[in-house]
Amino acid sequence: MIHPIVNSPLNMDEEESFLLKDEEEEAISEEVLTRIMKLKRSQWWIFVFISIFFLISAQAVAVLLGRFYYDQGGNSKWVSTLVQTVGFPILYLPLCLLPASSPTWSSCSFKTLVWIYLSLGLAIGLDNLLYSYGLLLLSASAYSLICGTQLIFNAIFSYLINSEKITFWTVMSVFFLTISALVIALDDDSDSPSGGSKWIYVIGCLLTLLASLIYSLQLSLMQFSFEKIIKKETFAMVLEMQIYTSLVASCVSVIGLFASGEWKMLRREMEEFHMGHMSYVLTLAGTAVSWQLGSVSAVALIFLVSSLFSNLIGTLSLIVTPLAALAVFDDKLTVAKIVAILFAIPGVAFYMYTNYLDGLKVQRERDSQAD
């Protein structure tokens, strides 16, 4: 899974997601901001840079470790799926740091919340499984570049489901990212790392493309749930959404692991792992922690700076990850990959610029209302 903020509705394109929506959330934030304001300027910058580093690097590290797992002899798709969400207890850390007095109730019933968590959790489980297959069949760099198409689907679903406007910069972002994905998919010089044929490579591209589509749809549905059903979007509610949907997705992965019979192969897989038992455990644990560390860092940047800034920094991982994969795994740097990266960079830049303009627009509207 590649996304600016791992499994987080904080990254949605809705203009309102850049700003706190209600007086209660503003009161909570003021209490947190009061603590932040007590920091010296040097300390504030240190925390900001640390959060930026972990937000960008966690995404890349998680993908690289996922590819490393397969390269060193790992073959369980369900284990690869499970580690993408099983680290969700880490999210309790920022949740516990929120003021204890902040209520997290919403306007919808408990039964409705359960159905939302179950449906989105099932979608996340399926999405992660598709990403696992994509990473198995593709090189890390090709996989990361194709995952950039999530921004395309995000723009489309935001327009269809969340009534977002399609701007010139959005169209330009979709255009460049579409070309980037097509170039990778049609790259005749790229081979599947699993040693398969060209058709295996194409299947890997299609599965990753489908995973990006489902992920973007999931984000838009999360935003729709907050706006139309839950009707409350505080930081605590967002974190709880992440925690409980990840819990459901993890249960789906565990069921799939046992139903598929892959659990029987885990002991042998560990024994035959090229780098040894300890490396096997550390690889899986590191992958699980990395996915969730990105989410925690995103929340930290929202408190320290703004939601908009957190979103923009998270988007940079879509460029950093394929470059890191090329450097770490010595992936074959084909002409098509170079062209794809050159098209992906402006595509991501246009997407970030669109979010920047949306944030300025909402800020001006809020300032005018305050006056």
mmCIF file of C-alpha atoms in Angstrom, residues 3-8 10 51-60 62 90-91 242 287-301 310 314:
data_model
loop_
_atom_site.group_PDB
_atom_site.id
_atom_site.type_symbol
_atom_site.label_atom_id
_atom_site.label_comp_id
_atom_site.label_asym_id
_atom_site.label_seq_id
_atom_site.Cartn_x
_atom_site.Cartn_y
_atom_site.Cartn_z
ATOM 1 C CA HIS A 3 -0.351 6.444 0.337
ATOM 2 C CA PRO A 4 0.577 9.708 1.792
ATOM 3 C CA ILE A 5 -0.962 8.872 5.162
ATOM 4 C CA VAL A 6 -1.108 5.087 5.862
ATOM 5 C CA ASN A 7 -4.896 4.045 6.056
ATOM 6 C CA SER A 8 -5.843 7.571 7.254
ATOM 7 C CA LEU A 10 -6.802 12.702 7.523
ATOM 8 C CA SER A 51 7.873 14.141 12.047
ATOM 9 C CA ILE A 52 8.630 14.989 8.400
ATOM 10 C CA PHE A 53 11.449 12.466 8.330
ATOM 11 C CA PHE A 54 9.367 9.653 9.786
ATOM 12 C CA LEU A 55 6.318 10.433 7.657
ATOM 13 C CA ILE A 56 8.301 10.208 4.412
ATOM 14 C CA SER A 57 10.712 7.452 5.419
ATOM 15 C CA ALA A 58 8.158 5.159 7.096
ATOM 16 C CA GLN A 59 6.259 4.785 3.834
ATOM 17 C CA ALA A 60 9.419 3.942 1.893
ATOM 18 C CA ALA A 62 7.522 -0.337 4.755
ATOM 19 C CA ILE A 90 0.560 2.025 18.068
ATOM 20 C CA LEU A 91 -2.208 4.468 17.153
ATOM 21 C CA GLN A 242 -8.189 3.994 11.854
ATOM 22 C CA THR A 287 7.095 -3.563 8.318
ATOM 23 C CA ALA A 288 4.172 -3.473 10.753
ATOM 24 C CA VAL A 289 5.691 -0.648 12.800
ATOM 25 C CA SER A 290 6.611 1.369 9.704
ATOM 26 C CA TRP A 291 3.063 1.395 8.327
ATOM 27 C CA GLN A 292 1.685 2.781 11.581
ATOM 28 C CA LEU A 293 4.603 5.113 12.268
ATOM 29 C CA GLY A 294 3.629 7.033 9.151
ATOM 30 C CA SER A 295 0.148 7.588 10.578
ATOM 31 C CA VAL A 296 1.474 8.746 13.946
ATOM 32 C CA SER A 297 3.887 11.168 12.235
ATOM 33 C CA ALA A 298 1.044 12.545 10.128
ATOM 34 C CA VAL A 299 -0.997 13.271 13.250
ATOM 35 C CA ALA A 300 2.049 14.926 14.862
ATOM 36 C CA LEU A 301 2.465 17.271 11.886
ATOM 37 C CA SER A 310 0.854 17.034 6.762
ATOM 38 C CA GLY A 314 2.844 12.690 2.956
#
